[in-house]
Amino acid sequence: MIQANQYAWEKESFDVPGEVVYSLMDAEWVTDDDLLEVAKRLFKLKGASPQKSDSKEIADYLTNQRIRVFGLPVPREIYPRYHFQISTIMFVRKHMPEQRICSKVLPLIVYPNEPYVATIVPMKYWPEDYIKQWTNT
């Protein structure tokens, strides 16, 4: 996850949008640490004025918070090791344990072609150990 409305972290609020980064590459290659590092680098662009046009587009979009993207490629200068994309999602509370975000790593389903719509995997499909990890974070 790159960013989410502050209400997504609180209990007893409403569904809110946010921005996630993901890779459509094999999960054996791309790790949670890779995703967290890319998200951290992308979030640093918020409010910044980078010179490169690809990074500037992401900086403007993250700063604005009203622009929605689906499958926006992450520039290779951000993280050259793998291919990543960014999409806006709704953080639907009923799909998350504790009805809120508890971790920066989320299990997602992503449609692998345009428009690259992403959503959180409903928690009824999460492994029990992942739910425990999520709620203990």
Tab-separated table of N, CA, C and O in Angstrom:
chain	number	residue	atom	x	y	z
A	1	MET	N	0.843	-1.172	0.000
A	1	MET	CA	0.000	0.000	0.000
A	1	MET	C	0.888	1.234	0.000
A	1	MET	O	1.861	1.288	0.735
A	2	ILE	N	0.508	2.206	-0.812
A	2	ILE	CA	1.250	3.465	-0.872
A	2	ILE	C	0.646	4.468	0.103
A	2	ILE	O	1.332	5.045	0.928
A	3	GLN	N	-0.654	4.672	-0.008
A	3	GLN	CA	-1.324	5.598	0.901
A	3	GLN	C	-2.799	5.247	0.985
A	3	GLN	O	-3.367	4.676	0.062
A	4	ALA	N	-3.379	5.603	2.133
A	4	ALA	CA	-4.807	5.391	2.358
A	4	ALA	C	-5.321	6.532	3.211
A	4	ALA	O	-4.580	7.102	4.017
A	5	ASN	N	-6.568	6.836	3.034
A	5	ASN	CA	-7.220	7.821	3.876
A	5	ASN	C	-7.046	7.407	5.328
A	5	ASN	O	-7.119	6.226	5.668
A	6	GLN	N	-6.812	8.362	6.214
A	6	GLN	CA	-6.573	8.056	7.633
A	6	GLN	C	-7.700	7.237	8.255
A	6	GLN	O	-7.470	6.447	9.165
A	7	TYR	N	-8.906	7.381	7.760
A	7	TYR	CA	-10.043	6.646	8.320
A	7	TYR	C	-9.940	5.143	8.075
A	7	TYR	O	-10.552	4.356	8.780
A	8	ALA	N	-9.161	4.736	7.080
A	8	ALA	CA	-9.016	3.306	6.789
A	8	ALA	C	-8.318	2.564	7.921
A	8	ALA	O	-8.473	1.357	8.071
A	9	TRP	N	-7.546	3.284	8.729
A	9	TRP	CA	-6.819	2.673	9.845
A	9	TRP	C	-7.657	2.627	11.122
A	9	TRP	O	-7.272	1.973	12.090
A	10	GLU	N	-8.786	3.315	11.127
A	10	GLU	CA	-9.623	3.413	12.323
A	10	GLU	C	-10.789	2.440	12.259
A	10	GLU	O	-11.304	2.138	11.190
A	11	LYS	N	-11.206	1.989	13.424
A	11	LYS	CA	-12.375	1.115	13.490
A	11	LYS	C	-13.644	1.963	13.373
A	11	LYS	O	-13.651	3.146	13.684
A	12	GLU	N	-14.701	1.325	12.947
A	12	GLU	CA	-16.028	1.933	12.890
A	12	GLU	C	-16.057	3.230	12.081
A	12	GLU	O	-16.522	4.255	12.542
A	13	SER	N	-15.534	3.153	10.898
A	13	SER	CA	-15.595	4.279	9.990
A	13	SER	C	-16.260	3.784	8.708
A	13	SER	O	-17.018	2.821	8.734
A	14	PHE	N	-15.968	4.380	7.596
A	14	PHE	CA	-16.604	4.027	6.327
A	14	PHE	C	-15.545	3.558	5.341
A	14	PHE	O	-14.345	3.724	5.566
A	15	ASP	N	-15.964	2.949	4.245
A	15	ASP	CA	-15.039	2.511	3.203
A	15	ASP	C	-14.408	3.741	2.556
A	15	ASP	O	-15.097	4.738	2.313
A	16	VAL	N	-13.110	3.672	2.309
A	16	VAL	CA	-12.390	4.812	1.750
A	16	VAL	C	-11.436	4.349	0.649
A	16	VAL	O	-11.015	3.195	0.630
A	17	PRO	N	-11.066	5.264	-0.255
A	17	PRO	CA	-10.119	4.897	-1.313
A	17	PRO	C	-8.678	4.991	-0.818
A	17	PRO	O	-8.380	5.602	0.209
A	18	GLY	N	-7.793	4.384	-1.592
A	18	GLY	CA	-6.370	4.462	-1.316
A	18	GLY	C	-5.609	3.970	-2.534
A	18	GLY	O	-6.201	3.566	-3.536
A	19	GLU	N	-4.306	3.997	-2.426
A	19	GLU	CA	-3.444	3.651	-3.547
A	19	GLU	C	-2.568	2.460	-3.173
A	19	GLU	O	-1.972	2.442	-2.094
A	20	VAL	N	-2.502	1.488	-4.055
A	20	VAL	CA	-1.687	0.300	-3.815
A	20	VAL	C	-0.703	0.102	-4.955
A	20	VAL	O	-0.941	0.525	-6.079
A	21	VAL	N	0.406	-0.542	-4.628
A	21	VAL	CA	1.383	-0.933	-5.632
A	21	VAL	C	1.416	-2.455	-5.647
A	21	VAL	O	1.267	-3.101	-4.605
A	22	TYR	N	1.567	-3.010	-6.825
A	22	TYR	CA	1.583	-4.463	-6.971
A	22	TYR	C	2.425	-4.828	-8.179
A	22	TYR	O	2.791	-3.976	-8.994
A	23	SER	N	2.724	-6.098	-8.275
A	23	SER	CA	3.424	-6.612	-9.444
A	23	SER	C	2.643	-7.800	-9.970
A	23	SER	O	2.133	-8.608	-9.194
A	24	LEU	N	2.564	-7.901	-11.265
A	24	LEU	CA	1.917	-9.050	-11.892
A	24	LEU	C	2.923	-10.158	-12.185
A	24	LEU	O	2.570	-11.173	-12.759
A	25	MET	N	4.148	-9.955	-11.712
A	25	MET	CA	5.181	-10.973	-11.878
A	25	MET	C	4.944	-12.104	-10.883
A	25	MET	O	4.169	-11.970	-9.936
A	26	ASP	N	5.633	-13.190	-11.063
A	26	ASP	CA	5.532	-14.363	-10.206
A	26	ASP	C	5.795	-13.984	-8.742
A	26	ASP	O	6.792	-13.323	-8.430
A	27	ALA	N	4.913	-14.403	-7.862
A	27	ALA	CA	5.023	-14.090	-6.434
A	27	ALA	C	6.283	-14.679	-5.803
A	27	ALA	O	6.711	-14.230	-4.740
A	28	GLU	N	6.873	-15.669	-6.422
A	28	GLU	CA	8.125	-16.221	-5.898
A	28	GLU	C	9.281	-15.249	-6.083
A	28	GLU	O	10.297	-15.353	-5.404
A	29	TRP	N	9.171	-14.323	-7.008
A	29	TRP	CA	10.236	-13.358	-7.258
A	29	TRP	C	10.051	-12.090	-6.447
A	29	TRP	O	10.970	-11.605	-5.820
A	30	VAL	N	8.875	-11.533	-6.478
A	30	VAL	CA	8.599	-10.263	-5.815
A	30	VAL	C	8.157	-10.550	-4.379
A	30	VAL	O	7.170	-11.240	-4.146
A	31	THR	N	8.880	-9.992	-3.432
A	31	THR	CA	8.595	-10.247	-2.019
A	31	THR	C	7.814	-9.085	-1.397
A	31	THR	O	7.733	-7.995	-1.978
A	32	ASP	N	7.305	-9.320	-0.197
A	32	ASP	CA	6.659	-8.241	0.548
A	32	ASP	C	7.645	-7.101	0.789
A	32	ASP	O	7.270	-5.931	0.751
A	33	ASP	N	8.912	-7.431	1.037
A	33	ASP	CA	9.926	-6.389	1.244
A	33	ASP	C	10.095	-5.531	-0.003
A	33	ASP	O	10.261	-4.315	0.089
A	34	ASP	N	10.055	-6.153	-1.192
A	34	ASP	CA	10.119	-5.386	-2.439
A	34	ASP	C	8.938	-4.423	-2.528
A	34	ASP	O	9.102	-3.242	-2.841
A	35	LEU	N	7.750	-4.931	-2.255
A	35	LEU	CA	6.544	-4.099	-2.330
A	35	LEU	C	6.605	-2.941	-1.334
A	35	LEU	O	6.259	-1.803	-1.671
A	36	LEU	N	7.054	-3.225	-0.118
A	36	LEU	CA	7.151	-2.172	0.892
A	36	LEU	C	8.169	-1.107	0.491
A	36	LEU	O	7.939	0.090	0.695
A	37	GLU	N	9.278	-1.527	-0.082
A	37	GLU	CA	10.308	-0.578	-0.511
A	37	GLU	C	9.793	0.300	-1.655
A	37	GLU	O	10.002	1.516	-1.660
A	38	VAL	N	9.127	-0.295	-2.620
A	38	VAL	CA	8.570	0.488	-3.727
A	38	VAL	C	7.528	1.474	-3.194
A	38	VAL	O	7.529	2.652	-3.568
A	39	ALA	N	6.656	1.016	-2.320
A	39	ALA	CA	5.629	1.897	-1.747
A	39	ALA	C	6.263	3.063	-1.001
A	39	ALA	O	5.817	4.214	-1.123
A	40	LYS	N	7.304	2.788	-0.253
A	40	LYS	CA	8.008	3.842	0.494
A	40	LYS	C	8.612	4.859	-0.466
A	40	LYS	O	8.481	6.071	-0.257
A	41	ARG	N	9.247	4.391	-1.528
A	41	ARG	CA	9.853	5.300	-2.508
A	41	ARG	C	8.794	6.119	-3.231
A	41	ARG	O	8.987	7.311	-3.506
A	42	LEU	N	7.671	5.493	-3.546
A	42	LEU	CA	6.584	6.221	-4.211
A	42	LEU	C	5.992	7.277	-3.282
A	42	LEU	O	5.727	8.408	-3.700
A	43	PHE	N	5.777	6.921	-2.021
A	43	PHE	CA	5.188	7.874	-1.077
A	43	PHE	C	6.083	9.099	-0.887
A	43	PHE	O	5.585	10.208	-0.667
A	44	LYS	N	7.391	8.924	-0.989
A	44	LYS	CA	8.317	10.059	-0.868
A	44	LYS	C	8.104	11.077	-1.984
A	44	LYS	O	8.491	12.231	-1.845
A	45	LEU	N	7.493	10.657	-3.088
A	45	LEU	CA	7.214	11.581	-4.181
A	45	LEU	C	6.063	12.533	-3.853
A	45	LEU	O	5.946	13.600	-4.463
A	46	LYS	N	5.224	12.159	-2.907
A	46	LYS	CA	4.070	12.992	-2.556
A	46	LYS	C	4.564	14.367	-2.087
A	46	LYS	O	5.385	14.470	-1.182
A	47	GLY	N	4.079	15.407	-2.735
A	47	GLY	CA	4.466	16.772	-2.385
A	47	GLY	C	5.799	17.197	-2.976
A	47	GLY	O	6.228	18.330	-2.778
A	48	ALA	N	6.464	16.301	-3.696
A	48	ALA	CA	7.770	16.612	-4.289
A	48	ALA	C	7.600	17.156	-5.709
A	48	ALA	O	6.505	17.097	-6.279
A	49	SER	N	8.689	17.658	-6.257
A	49	SER	CA	8.695	18.161	-7.635
A	49	SER	C	9.850	17.527	-8.406
A	49	SER	O	10.826	18.194	-8.737
A	50	PRO	N	9.748	16.234	-8.695
A	50	PRO	CA	10.837	15.581	-9.432
A	50	PRO	C	10.947	16.108	-10.857
A	50	PRO	O	9.975	16.603	-11.426
A	51	GLN	N	12.145	15.981	-11.414
A	51	GLN	CA	12.405	16.474	-12.763
A	51	GLN	C	11.915	15.528	-13.852
A	51	GLN	O	11.459	15.973	-14.897
A	52	LYS	N	12.018	14.231	-13.619
A	52	LYS	CA	11.616	13.260	-14.641
A	52	LYS	C	10.099	13.231	-14.754
A	52	LYS	O	9.385	13.195	-13.750
A	53	SER	N	9.596	13.222	-15.978
A	53	SER	CA	8.159	13.362	-16.209
A	53	SER	C	7.344	12.210	-15.614
A	53	SER	O	6.255	12.429	-15.091
A	54	ASP	N	7.860	10.972	-15.694
A	54	ASP	CA	7.119	9.834	-15.129
A	54	ASP	C	6.966	9.969	-13.620
A	54	ASP	O	5.894	9.738	-13.065
A	55	SER	N	8.046	10.343	-12.953
A	55	SER	CA	7.994	10.520	-11.502
A	55	SER	C	7.140	11.729	-11.133
A	55	SER	O	6.434	11.714	-10.125
A	56	LYS	N	7.199	12.772	-11.959
A	56	LYS	CA	6.384	13.962	-11.696
A	56	LYS	C	4.897	13.628	-11.784
A	56	LYS	O	4.106	14.087	-10.961
A	57	GLU	N	4.518	12.806	-12.751
A	57	GLU	CA	3.112	12.399	-12.877
A	57	GLU	C	2.644	11.694	-11.605
A	57	GLU	O	1.555	11.967	-11.098
A	58	ILE	N	3.465	10.817	-11.080
A	58	ILE	CA	3.104	10.093	-9.849
A	58	ILE	C	3.082	11.050	-8.662
A	58	ILE	O	2.176	10.991	-7.828
A	59	ALA	N	4.055	11.946	-8.580
A	59	ALA	CA	4.087	12.927	-7.490
A	59	ALA	C	2.820	13.783	-7.495
A	59	ALA	O	2.188	13.995	-6.445
A	60	ASP	N	2.436	14.257	-8.667
A	60	ASP	CA	1.234	15.095	-8.781
A	60	ASP	C	-0.017	14.312	-8.389
A	60	ASP	O	-0.884	14.824	-7.681
A	61	TYR	N	-0.106	13.087	-8.856
A	61	TYR	CA	-1.276	12.256	-8.567
A	61	TYR	C	-1.382	11.929	-7.073
A	61	TYR	O	-2.454	12.040	-6.479
A	62	LEU	N	-0.273	11.558	-6.434
A	62	LEU	CA	-0.310	11.236	-5.000
A	62	LEU	C	-0.592	12.472	-4.153
A	62	LEU	O	-1.272	12.392	-3.140
A	63	THR	N	-0.073	13.614	-4.579
A	63	THR	CA	-0.290	14.858	-3.842
A	63	THR	C	-1.739	15.302	-3.951
A	63	THR	O	-2.339	15.746	-2.972
A	64	ASN	N	-2.326	15.174	-5.121
A	64	ASN	CA	-3.694	15.618	-5.371
A	64	ASN	C	-4.711	14.821	-4.552
A	64	ASN	O	-5.664	15.374	-4.020
A	65	GLN	N	-4.563	13.531	-4.437
A	65	GLN	CA	-5.447	12.611	-3.707
A	65	GLN	C	-6.860	12.513	-4.276
A	65	GLN	O	-7.712	11.862	-3.685
A	66	ARG	N	-7.122	13.162	-5.378
A	66	ARG	CA	-8.444	13.045	-6.008
A	66	ARG	C	-8.348	12.429	-7.398
A	66	ARG	O	-9.350	12.254	-8.074
A	67	ILE	N	-7.130	12.139	-7.806
A	67	ILE	CA	-6.902	11.500	-9.093
A	67	ILE	C	-6.921	9.995	-8.860
A	67	ILE	O	-6.367	9.506	-7.884
A	68	ARG	N	-7.556	9.254	-9.747
A	68	ARG	CA	-7.622	7.789	-9.629
A	68	ARG	C	-6.874	7.185	-10.807
A	68	ARG	O	-6.984	7.659	-11.936
A	69	VAL	N	-6.094	6.148	-10.517
A	69	VAL	CA	-5.331	5.471	-11.570
A	69	VAL	C	-5.576	3.974	-11.492
A	69	VAL	O	-5.925	3.434	-10.435
A	70	PHE	N	-5.372	3.307	-12.602
A	70	PHE	CA	-5.519	1.853	-12.674
A	70	PHE	C	-4.412	1.320	-13.574
A	70	PHE	O	-4.404	1.605	-14.767
A	71	GLY	N	-3.467	0.600	-12.980
A	71	GLY	CA	-2.383	0.012	-13.753
A	71	GLY	C	-1.312	0.992	-14.183
A	71	GLY	O	-0.598	0.743	-15.140
A	72	LEU	N	-1.175	2.100	-13.473
A	72	LEU	CA	-0.142	3.088	-13.809
A	72	LEU	C	1.234	2.459	-13.568
A	72	LEU	O	1.523	2.023	-12.451
A	73	PRO	N	2.074	2.375	-14.592
A	73	PRO	CA	3.394	1.752	-14.408
A	73	PRO	C	4.283	2.574	-13.470
A	73	PRO	O	4.300	3.797	-13.536
A	74	VAL	N	5.009	1.884	-12.624
A	74	VAL	CA	5.996	2.529	-11.769
A	74	VAL	C	7.259	2.722	-12.609
A	74	VAL	O	7.746	1.764	-13.217
A	75	PRO	N	7.776	3.944	-12.668
A	75	PRO	CA	8.981	4.185	-13.469
A	75	PRO	C	10.148	3.314	-13.000
A	75	PRO	O	10.325	3.091	-11.802
A	76	ARG	N	10.938	2.863	-13.946
A	76	ARG	CA	12.062	1.980	-13.631
A	76	ARG	C	13.076	2.653	-12.704
A	76	ARG	O	13.779	1.975	-11.980
A	77	GLU	N	13.163	3.985	-12.737
A	77	GLU	CA	14.126	4.647	-11.838
A	77	GLU	C	13.709	4.524	-10.371
A	77	GLU	O	14.528	4.669	-9.483
A	78	ILE	N	12.443	4.256	-10.121
A	78	ILE	CA	11.975	4.072	-8.737
A	78	ILE	C	12.479	2.746	-8.179
A	78	ILE	O	12.943	2.661	-7.046
A	79	TYR	N	12.361	1.703	-8.981
A	79	TYR	CA	12.765	0.365	-8.537
A	79	TYR	C	13.033	-0.465	-9.788
A	79	TYR	O	12.123	-1.080	-10.335
A	80	PRO	N	14.280	-0.493	-10.250
A	80	PRO	CA	14.579	-1.131	-11.536
A	80	PRO	C	14.541	-2.660	-11.535
A	80	PRO	O	14.512	-3.277	-12.593
A	81	ARG	N	14.478	-3.259	-10.375
A	81	ARG	CA	14.584	-4.720	-10.293
A	81	ARG	C	13.407	-5.458	-10.917
A	81	ARG	O	13.574	-6.483	-11.562
A	82	TYR	N	12.187	-4.963	-10.687
A	82	TYR	CA	10.980	-5.630	-11.183
A	82	TYR	C	10.009	-4.597	-11.747
A	82	TYR	O	10.144	-3.407	-11.507
A	83	HIS	N	8.971	-5.093	-12.417
A	83	HIS	CA	7.906	-4.225	-12.936
A	83	HIS	C	6.801	-4.128	-11.888
A	83	HIS	O	6.338	-5.156	-11.378
A	84	PHE	N	6.373	-2.902	-11.604
A	84	PHE	CA	5.293	-2.661	-10.661
A	84	PHE	C	4.273	-1.734	-11.292
A	84	PHE	O	4.588	-0.985	-12.214
A	85	GLN	N	3.065	-1.781	-10.750
A	85	GLN	CA	1.995	-0.905	-11.202
A	85	GLN	C	1.267	-0.356	-9.973
A	85	GLN	O	1.338	-0.936	-8.886
A	86	ILE	N	0.544	0.732	-10.207
A	86	ILE	CA	-0.211	1.390	-9.140
A	86	ILE	C	-1.675	1.429	-9.549
A	86	ILE	O	-1.997	1.707	-10.699
A	87	SER	N	-2.539	1.157	-8.585
A	87	SER	CA	-3.976	1.300	-8.822
A	87	SER	C	-4.647	1.879	-7.582
A	87	SER	O	-4.191	1.672	-6.451
A	88	THR	N	-5.716	2.583	-7.815
A	88	THR	CA	-6.580	3.049	-6.738
A	88	THR	C	-7.532	1.918	-6.390
A	88	THR	O	-8.042	1.244	-7.288
A	89	ILE	N	-7.760	1.702	-5.107
A	89	ILE	CA	-8.743	0.713	-4.671
A	89	ILE	C	-9.637	1.334	-3.606
A	89	ILE	O	-9.326	2.385	-3.058
A	90	MET	N	-10.724	0.670	-3.329
A	90	MET	CA	-11.545	1.002	-2.162
A	90	MET	C	-11.167	0.021	-1.064
A	90	MET	O	-11.098	-1.188	-1.306
A	91	PHE	N	-10.895	0.543	0.110
A	91	PHE	CA	-10.644	-0.308	1.260
A	91	PHE	C	-12.008	-0.645	1.854
A	91	PHE	O	-12.590	0.139	2.598
A	92	VAL	N	-12.509	-1.803	1.457
A	92	VAL	CA	-13.838	-2.243	1.880
A	92	VAL	C	-13.682	-2.968	3.212
A	92	VAL	O	-13.078	-4.042	3.291
A	93	ARG	N	-14.207	-2.377	4.257
A	93	ARG	CA	-14.004	-2.865	5.628
A	93	ARG	C	-14.440	-4.308	5.843
A	93	ARG	O	-13.785	-5.055	6.540
A	94	LYS	N	-15.532	-4.699	5.226
A	94	LYS	CA	-16.037	-6.047	5.467
A	94	LYS	C	-15.082	-7.117	4.944
A	94	LYS	O	-15.203	-8.281	5.294
A	95	HIS	N	-14.108	-6.720	4.120
A	95	HIS	CA	-13.138	-7.677	3.579
A	95	HIS	C	-11.872	-7.790	4.418
A	95	HIS	O	-10.974	-8.554	4.081
A	96	MET	N	-11.781	-7.012	5.525
A	96	MET	CA	-10.560	-6.994	6.329
A	96	MET	C	-10.849	-7.389	7.776
A	96	MET	O	-11.840	-6.927	8.353
A	97	PRO	N	-9.971	-8.218	8.360
A	97	PRO	CA	-10.116	-8.497	9.790
A	97	PRO	C	-10.063	-7.185	10.574
A	97	PRO	O	-9.338	-6.261	10.197
A	98	GLU	N	-10.839	-7.113	11.630
A	98	GLU	CA	-10.973	-5.904	12.460
A	98	GLU	C	-11.614	-4.743	11.703
A	98	GLU	O	-11.637	-3.618	12.188
A	99	GLN	N	-12.062	-5.000	10.467
A	99	GLN	CA	-12.767	-3.991	9.672
A	99	GLN	C	-11.938	-2.725	9.430
A	99	GLN	O	-12.475	-1.632	9.310
A	100	ARG	N	-10.598	-2.911	9.375
A	100	ARG	CA	-9.716	-1.770	9.146
A	100	ARG	C	-8.375	-2.262	8.627
A	100	ARG	O	-8.078	-3.448	8.676
A	101	ILE	N	-7.556	-1.328	8.138
A	101	ILE	CA	-6.204	-1.672	7.722
A	101	ILE	C	-5.360	-1.842	8.974
A	101	ILE	O	-5.364	-0.987	9.860
A	102	CYS	N	-4.650	-2.934	9.032
A	102	CYS	CA	-3.734	-3.191	10.150
A	102	CYS	C	-2.303	-3.383	9.663
A	102	CYS	O	-1.394	-3.515	10.464
A	103	SER	N	-2.103	-3.467	8.365
A	103	SER	CA	-0.792	-3.741	7.799
A	103	SER	C	-0.657	-3.019	6.460
A	103	SER	O	-1.657	-2.764	5.798
A	104	LYS	N	0.580	-2.735	6.093
A	104	LYS	CA	0.819	-2.085	4.801
A	104	LYS	C	0.870	-3.077	3.651
A	104	LYS	O	0.935	-2.688	2.496
A	105	VAL	N	0.869	-4.362	3.954
A	105	VAL	CA	0.855	-5.400	2.922
A	105	VAL	C	-0.535	-6.018	2.903
A	105	VAL	O	-1.035	-6.485	3.936
A	106	LEU	N	-1.164	-5.999	1.735
A	106	LEU	CA	-2.536	-6.465	1.585
A	106	LEU	C	-2.617	-7.561	0.542
A	106	LEU	O	-1.967	-7.472	-0.497
A	107	PRO	N	-3.450	-8.564	0.775
A	107	PRO	CA	-3.675	-9.554	-0.288
A	107	PRO	C	-4.647	-8.967	-1.308
A	107	PRO	O	-5.756	-8.563	-0.967
A	108	LEU	N	-4.202	-8.887	-2.550
A	108	LEU	CA	-5.002	-8.265	-3.598
A	108	LEU	C	-5.350	-9.259	-4.701
A	108	LEU	O	-4.618	-10.214	-4.950
A	109	ILE	N	-6.439	-8.958	-5.366
A	109	ILE	CA	-6.783	-9.583	-6.641
A	109	ILE	C	-6.680	-8.458	-7.664
A	109	ILE	O	-7.247	-7.387	-7.464
A	110	VAL	N	-5.951	-8.716	-8.753
A	110	VAL	CA	-5.776	-7.697	-9.782
A	110	VAL	C	-6.140	-8.315	-11.127
A	110	VAL	O	-5.628	-9.376	-11.492
A	111	TYR	N	-7.009	-7.643	-11.838
A	111	TYR	CA	-7.312	-8.064	-13.199
A	111	TYR	C	-6.068	-7.793	-14.027
A	111	TYR	O	-5.605	-6.641	-14.088
A	112	PRO	N	-5.465	-8.812	-14.668
A	112	PRO	CA	-4.149	-8.667	-15.285
A	112	PRO	C	-4.101	-7.939	-16.635
A	112	PRO	O	-3.043	-7.855	-17.236
A	113	ASN	N	-5.218	-7.415	-17.081
A	113	ASN	CA	-5.277	-6.651	-18.330
A	113	ASN	C	-5.970	-5.326	-18.044
A	113	ASN	O	-6.572	-5.145	-16.988
A	114	GLU	N	-5.884	-4.416	-19.030
A	114	GLU	CA	-6.586	-3.146	-18.830
A	114	GLU	C	-8.036	-3.418	-18.499
A	114	GLU	O	-8.621	-4.324	-19.084
A	115	PRO	N	-8.598	-2.781	-17.507
A	115	PRO	CA	-8.138	-1.583	-16.821
A	115	PRO	C	-7.351	-1.840	-15.533
A	115	PRO	O	-7.170	-0.922	-14.745
A	116	TYR	N	-6.868	-3.062	-15.273
A	116	TYR	CA	-6.050	-3.380	-14.104
A	116	TYR	C	-6.751	-3.014	-12.793
A	116	TYR	O	-6.165	-2.423	-11.892
A	117	VAL	N	-7.986	-3.357	-12.686
A	117	VAL	CA	-8.748	-3.094	-11.467
A	117	VAL	C	-8.228	-4.025	-10.368
A	117	VAL	O	-7.998	-5.214	-10.601
A	118	ALA	N	-8.044	-3.463	-9.193
A	118	ALA	CA	-7.554	-4.239	-8.048
A	118	ALA	C	-8.544	-4.117	-6.902
A	118	ALA	O	-9.248	-3.117	-6.765
A	119	THR	N	-8.588	-5.147	-6.070
A	119	THR	CA	-9.410	-5.114	-4.867
A	119	THR	C	-8.769	-6.021	-3.824
A	119	THR	O	-7.964	-6.885	-4.144
A	120	ILE	N	-9.135	-5.819	-2.584
A	120	ILE	CA	-8.633	-6.665	-1.497
A	120	ILE	C	-9.330	-8.017	-1.574
A	120	ILE	O	-10.544	-8.091	-1.802
A	121	VAL	N	-8.560	-9.073	-1.380
A	121	VAL	CA	-9.143	-10.413	-1.311
A	121	VAL	C	-10.041	-10.457	-0.069
A	121	VAL	O	-9.617	-10.066	1.019
A	122	PRO	N	-11.287	-10.888	-0.195
A	122	PRO	CA	-12.149	-10.985	0.992
A	122	PRO	C	-11.518	-11.895	2.046
A	122	PRO	O	-10.947	-12.944	1.728
A	123	MET	N	-11.590	-11.480	3.311
A	123	MET	CA	-10.881	-12.186	4.383
A	123	MET	C	-11.313	-13.643	4.545
A	123	MET	O	-10.543	-14.445	5.065
A	124	LYS	N	-12.479	-14.017	4.069
A	124	LYS	CA	-12.882	-15.422	4.197
A	124	LYS	C	-11.960	-16.333	3.389
A	124	LYS	O	-11.931	-17.534	3.606
A	125	TYR	N	-11.168	-15.757	2.472
A	125	TYR	CA	-10.218	-16.527	1.678
A	125	TYR	C	-8.780	-16.413	2.197
A	125	TYR	O	-7.868	-16.962	1.610
A	126	TRP	N	-8.572	-15.660	3.266
A	126	TRP	CA	-7.233	-15.494	3.819
A	126	TRP	C	-6.860	-16.724	4.641
A	126	TRP	O	-7.691	-17.252	5.390
A	127	PRO	N	-5.613	-17.158	4.580
A	127	PRO	CA	-5.173	-18.241	5.475
A	127	PRO	C	-5.242	-17.773	6.931
A	127	PRO	O	-5.023	-16.590	7.231
A	128	GLU	N	-5.539	-18.678	7.813
A	128	GLU	CA	-5.679	-18.340	9.237
A	128	GLU	C	-4.426	-17.662	9.796
A	128	GLU	O	-4.522	-16.694	10.562
A	129	ASP	N	-3.250	-18.146	9.422
A	129	ASP	CA	-2.020	-17.542	9.942
A	129	ASP	C	-1.829	-16.108	9.441
A	129	ASP	O	-1.277	-15.261	10.134
A	130	TYR	N	-2.329	-15.810	8.250
A	130	TYR	CA	-2.236	-14.446	7.729
A	130	TYR	C	-3.172	-13.516	8.513
A	130	TYR	O	-2.819	-12.381	8.807
A	131	ILE	N	-4.337	-14.012	8.865
A	131	ILE	CA	-5.269	-13.212	9.675
A	131	ILE	C	-4.644	-12.905	11.030
A	131	ILE	O	-4.702	-11.776	11.520
A	132	LYS	N	-4.006	-13.894	11.645
A	132	LYS	CA	-3.352	-13.674	12.938
A	132	LYS	C	-2.227	-12.648	12.811
A	132	LYS	O	-2.082	-11.775	13.650
A	133	GLN	N	-1.447	-12.774	11.760
A	133	GLN	CA	-0.354	-11.812	11.522
A	133	GLN	C	-0.916	-10.409	11.328
A	133	GLN	O	-0.398	-9.438	11.863
A	134	TRP	N	-1.987	-10.292	10.568
A	134	TRP	CA	-2.633	-9.000	10.289
A	134	TRP	C	-3.110	-8.338	11.586
A	134	TRP	O	-2.891	-7.163	11.810
A	135	THR	N	-3.764	-9.109	12.429
A	135	THR	CA	-4.353	-8.532	13.652
A	135	THR	C	-3.322	-8.296	14.750
A	135	THR	O	-3.601	-7.576	15.698
A	136	ASN	N	-2.127	-8.868	14.620
A	136	ASN	CA	-1.075	-8.665	15.626
A	136	ASN	C	-0.072	-7.597	15.216
A	136	ASN	O	0.914	-7.390	15.885
A	137	THR	N	-0.315	-6.920	14.109
A	137	THR	CA	0.643	-5.931	13.627
A	137	THR	C	0.471	-4.616	14.346
A	137	THR	O	-0.562	-4.210	14.706
